[in-house]
Short mmCIF file of C-alpha atoms in Angstrom, two decimals:
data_model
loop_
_atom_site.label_atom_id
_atom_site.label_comp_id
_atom_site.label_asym_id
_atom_site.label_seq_id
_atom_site.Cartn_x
_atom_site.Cartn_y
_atom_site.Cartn_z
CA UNK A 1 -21.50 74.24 139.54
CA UNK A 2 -23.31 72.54 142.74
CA UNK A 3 -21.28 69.40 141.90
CA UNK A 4 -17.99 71.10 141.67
CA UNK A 5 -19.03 72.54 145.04
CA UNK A 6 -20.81 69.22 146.50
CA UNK A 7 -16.85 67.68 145.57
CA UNK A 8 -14.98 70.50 147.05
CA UNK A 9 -16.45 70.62 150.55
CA UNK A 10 -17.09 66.57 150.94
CA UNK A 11 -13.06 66.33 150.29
CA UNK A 12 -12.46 69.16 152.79
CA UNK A 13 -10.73 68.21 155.74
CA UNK A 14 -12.22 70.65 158.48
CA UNK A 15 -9.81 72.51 160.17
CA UNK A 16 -9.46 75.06 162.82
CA UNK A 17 -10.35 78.92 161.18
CA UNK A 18 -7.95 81.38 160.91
CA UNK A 19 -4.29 81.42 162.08
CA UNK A 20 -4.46 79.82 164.97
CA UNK A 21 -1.29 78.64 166.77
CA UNK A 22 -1.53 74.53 167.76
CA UNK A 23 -0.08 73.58 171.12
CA UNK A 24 0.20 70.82 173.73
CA UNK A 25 1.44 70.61 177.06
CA UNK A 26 1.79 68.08 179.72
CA UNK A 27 0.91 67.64 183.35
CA UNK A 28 3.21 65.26 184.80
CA UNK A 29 3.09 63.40 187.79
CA UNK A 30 6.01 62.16 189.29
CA UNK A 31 5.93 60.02 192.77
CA UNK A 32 8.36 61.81 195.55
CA UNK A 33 9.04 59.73 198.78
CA UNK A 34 6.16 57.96 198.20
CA UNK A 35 3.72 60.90 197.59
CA UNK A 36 2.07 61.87 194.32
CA UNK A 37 3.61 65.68 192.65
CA UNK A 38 2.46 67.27 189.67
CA UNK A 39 5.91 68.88 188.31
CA UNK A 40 6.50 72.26 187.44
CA UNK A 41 9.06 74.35 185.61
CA UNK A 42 10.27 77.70 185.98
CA UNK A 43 10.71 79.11 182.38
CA UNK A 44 14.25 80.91 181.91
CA UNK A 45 15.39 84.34 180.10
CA UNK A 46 15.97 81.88 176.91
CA UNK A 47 12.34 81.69 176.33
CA UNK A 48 9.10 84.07 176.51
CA UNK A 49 7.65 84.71 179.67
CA UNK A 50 10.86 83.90 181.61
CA UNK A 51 10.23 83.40 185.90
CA UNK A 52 6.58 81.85 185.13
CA UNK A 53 5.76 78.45 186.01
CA UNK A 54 4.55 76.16 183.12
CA UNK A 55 4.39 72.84 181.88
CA UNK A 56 6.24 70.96 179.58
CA UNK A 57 5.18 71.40 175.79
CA UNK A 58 5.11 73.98 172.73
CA UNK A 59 4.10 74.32 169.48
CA UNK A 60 2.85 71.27 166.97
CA UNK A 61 4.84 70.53 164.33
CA UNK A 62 3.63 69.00 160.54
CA UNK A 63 3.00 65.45 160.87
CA UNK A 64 2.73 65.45 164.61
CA UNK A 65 -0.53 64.79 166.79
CA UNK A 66 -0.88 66.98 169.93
CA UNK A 67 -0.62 64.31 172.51
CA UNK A 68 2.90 63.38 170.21
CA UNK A 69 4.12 66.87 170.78
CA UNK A 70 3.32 67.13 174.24
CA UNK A 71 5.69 64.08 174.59
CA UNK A 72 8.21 65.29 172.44
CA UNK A 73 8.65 68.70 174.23
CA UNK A 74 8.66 66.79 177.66
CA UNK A 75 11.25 64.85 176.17
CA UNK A 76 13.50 67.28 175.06
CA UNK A 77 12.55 70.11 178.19
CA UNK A 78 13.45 67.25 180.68
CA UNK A 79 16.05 65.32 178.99
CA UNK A 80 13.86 62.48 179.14
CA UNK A 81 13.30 59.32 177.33
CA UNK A 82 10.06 57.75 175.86
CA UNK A 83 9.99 55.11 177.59
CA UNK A 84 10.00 57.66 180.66
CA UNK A 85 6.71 59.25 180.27
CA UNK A 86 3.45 57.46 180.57
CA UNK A 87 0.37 58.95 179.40
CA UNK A 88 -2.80 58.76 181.37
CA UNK A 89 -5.29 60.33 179.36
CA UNK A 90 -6.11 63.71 177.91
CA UNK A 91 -8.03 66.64 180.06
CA UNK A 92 -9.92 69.96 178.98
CA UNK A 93 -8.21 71.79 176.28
CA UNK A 94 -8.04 75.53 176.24
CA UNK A 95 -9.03 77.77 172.78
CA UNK A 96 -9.33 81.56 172.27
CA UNK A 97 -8.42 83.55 168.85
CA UNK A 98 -4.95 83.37 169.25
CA UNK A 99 -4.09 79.61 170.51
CA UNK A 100 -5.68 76.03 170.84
CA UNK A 101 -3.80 73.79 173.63
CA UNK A 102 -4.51 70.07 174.66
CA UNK A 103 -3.62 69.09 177.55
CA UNK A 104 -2.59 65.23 178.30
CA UNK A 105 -1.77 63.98 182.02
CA UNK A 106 1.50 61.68 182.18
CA UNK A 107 3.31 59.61 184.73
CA UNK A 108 7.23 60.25 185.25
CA UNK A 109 8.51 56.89 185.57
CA UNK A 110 12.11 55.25 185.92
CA UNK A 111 13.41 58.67 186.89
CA UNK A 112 14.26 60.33 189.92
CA UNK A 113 13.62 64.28 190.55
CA UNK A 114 16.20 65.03 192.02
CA UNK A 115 18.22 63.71 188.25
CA UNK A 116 16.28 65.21 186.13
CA UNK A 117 18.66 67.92 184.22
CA UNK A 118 16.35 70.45 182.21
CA UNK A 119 17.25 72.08 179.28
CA UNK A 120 17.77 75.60 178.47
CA UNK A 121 14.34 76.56 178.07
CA UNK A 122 14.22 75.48 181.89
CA UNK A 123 15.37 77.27 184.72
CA UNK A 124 14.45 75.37 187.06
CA UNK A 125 12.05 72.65 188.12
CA UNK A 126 10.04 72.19 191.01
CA UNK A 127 7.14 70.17 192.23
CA UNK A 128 3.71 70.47 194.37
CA UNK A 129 1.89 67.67 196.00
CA UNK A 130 -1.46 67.01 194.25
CA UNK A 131 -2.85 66.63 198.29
CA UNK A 132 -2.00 69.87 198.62
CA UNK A 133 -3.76 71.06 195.46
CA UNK A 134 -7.08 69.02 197.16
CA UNK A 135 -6.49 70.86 200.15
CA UNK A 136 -6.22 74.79 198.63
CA UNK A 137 -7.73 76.64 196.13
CA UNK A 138 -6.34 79.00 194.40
CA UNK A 139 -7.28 82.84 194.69
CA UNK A 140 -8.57 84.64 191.83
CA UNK A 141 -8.21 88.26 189.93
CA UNK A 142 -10.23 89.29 187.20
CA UNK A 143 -8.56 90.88 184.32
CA UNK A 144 -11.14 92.91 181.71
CA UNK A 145 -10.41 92.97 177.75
CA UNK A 146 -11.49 95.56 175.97
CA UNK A 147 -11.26 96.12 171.72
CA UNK A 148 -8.98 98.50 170.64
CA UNK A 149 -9.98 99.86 166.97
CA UNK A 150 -7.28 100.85 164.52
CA UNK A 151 -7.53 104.53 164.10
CA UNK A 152 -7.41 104.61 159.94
CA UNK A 153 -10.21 102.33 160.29
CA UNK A 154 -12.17 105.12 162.66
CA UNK A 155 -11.48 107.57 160.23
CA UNK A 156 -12.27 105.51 156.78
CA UNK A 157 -15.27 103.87 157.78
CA UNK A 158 -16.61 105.96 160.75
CA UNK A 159 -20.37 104.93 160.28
CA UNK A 160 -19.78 101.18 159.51
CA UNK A 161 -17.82 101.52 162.91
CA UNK A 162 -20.57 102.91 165.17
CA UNK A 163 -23.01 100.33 164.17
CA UNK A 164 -20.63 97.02 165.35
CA UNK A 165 -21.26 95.95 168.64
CA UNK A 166 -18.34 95.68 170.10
CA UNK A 167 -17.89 94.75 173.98
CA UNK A 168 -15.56 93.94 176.51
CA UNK A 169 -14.52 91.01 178.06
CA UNK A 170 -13.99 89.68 181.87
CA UNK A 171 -11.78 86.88 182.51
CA UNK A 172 -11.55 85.11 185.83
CA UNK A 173 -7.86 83.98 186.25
CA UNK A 174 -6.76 81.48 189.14
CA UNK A 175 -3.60 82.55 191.18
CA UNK A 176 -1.70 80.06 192.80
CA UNK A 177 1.25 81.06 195.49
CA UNK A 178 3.63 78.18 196.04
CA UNK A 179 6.94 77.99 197.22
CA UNK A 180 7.64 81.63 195.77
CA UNK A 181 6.44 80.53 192.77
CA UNK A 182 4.21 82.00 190.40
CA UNK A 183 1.30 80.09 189.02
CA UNK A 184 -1.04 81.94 186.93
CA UNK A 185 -2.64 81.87 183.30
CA UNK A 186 -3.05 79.19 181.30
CA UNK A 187 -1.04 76.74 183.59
CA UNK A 188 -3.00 77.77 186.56
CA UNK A 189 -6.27 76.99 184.66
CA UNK A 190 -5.00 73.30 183.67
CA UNK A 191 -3.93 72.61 187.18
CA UNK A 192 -7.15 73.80 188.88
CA UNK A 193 -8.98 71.64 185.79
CA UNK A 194 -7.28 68.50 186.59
CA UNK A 195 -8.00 69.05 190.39
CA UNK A 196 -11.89 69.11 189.85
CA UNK A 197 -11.69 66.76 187.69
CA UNK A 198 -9.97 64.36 189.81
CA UNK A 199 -12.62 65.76 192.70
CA UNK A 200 -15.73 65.63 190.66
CA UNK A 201 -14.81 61.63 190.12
CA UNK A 202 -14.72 60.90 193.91
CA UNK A 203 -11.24 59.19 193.10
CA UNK A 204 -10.01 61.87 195.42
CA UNK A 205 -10.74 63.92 197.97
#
């Protein structure tokens, strides 16, 4: 038995527990009249969570590594090429029960903003100098989680229920008003990462 068991977990291949949805998204940077953006798109009623800003990306598919998906999706989002997106290195990935997402920083290159024709997932695109991001911080709301118990359960297993320990949760979200836009969530949280990151290094200021 212990060998069949010593075999069976040394030819595992770990893997993240439980059903966990894999996703990867990408910063870009894209130079406009000389100055350094990070771009941004506005989703549209095709997709979830239309009027939010986000970055490019979505879900991994099989085969694919994250930082291949985040190209892909920028790809297809932006109508870009390849050979048009330059990845500078990977940042702080976020992971709760629901969702894990990378995060990779690219460079737009050989394309103008101003060409750049989105597709339907996009509404629109827009973009926000990374000096300004250095120069404001975003404002902050907190937003508290708390467990919600099926009611069978309550009634089936009443005493097992009383003795969890079950708590609630705070979560401090950055807020970002720009241009009209709304910057929140996860995107929010990956733009204020790469900021302090970027800060933190002395690169810039």
């Amino acid at each position: 038995m212990l060998e069949k068991i010593r075999s069976a977990v040394q030819n595992y291949e770990p893997e993240i527990y439980g059903n966990i949805r894999k996703s990867a998204v990408l910063l870009p940077l894209i130079k406009r009249n000389g100055e350094l953006h990070i771009l941004y798109e506005v989703r549209s009623q095709a997709v979830s969570q239309a009027g939010d800003s986000s970055f490019p990306g979505g879900g991994v598919e099989a085969g694919e590594t994250f930082e291949e998906t985040a190209i892909r999706e920028t790809m297809e989002e932006l109508s870009l090429q390849e050979e048009n997106i330059k990845i500078i290195g990977e940042i702080d990935y976020i992971v709760n029960q629901r969702m894990i997402i990378y995060c990779f920083v690219g460079e737009l290159v050989d394309v103008e903003f101003e060409k750049i024709k989105p597709n339907l997932e996009v509404e629109k695109i827009y973009t926000v100098p990374v000096q300004y991001l250095l120069n404001n911080k975003p404002s902050y709301f907190e937003v508290e989680f708390s467990p919600v118990v099926n009611e069978q359960f309550l009634n089936e297993q009443n005493e097992l229920y009383h003795s969890m320990e079950l708590h609630s949760s705070k979560e401090r979200i950055p807020y970002y008003e720009i241009q009209k836009h709304r910057l929140w969530g996860y995107t929010a949280n990956l733009t204020e990462r790469f900021i302090k990151i970027i800060q933190k290094s002395g690169e810039l200021k």
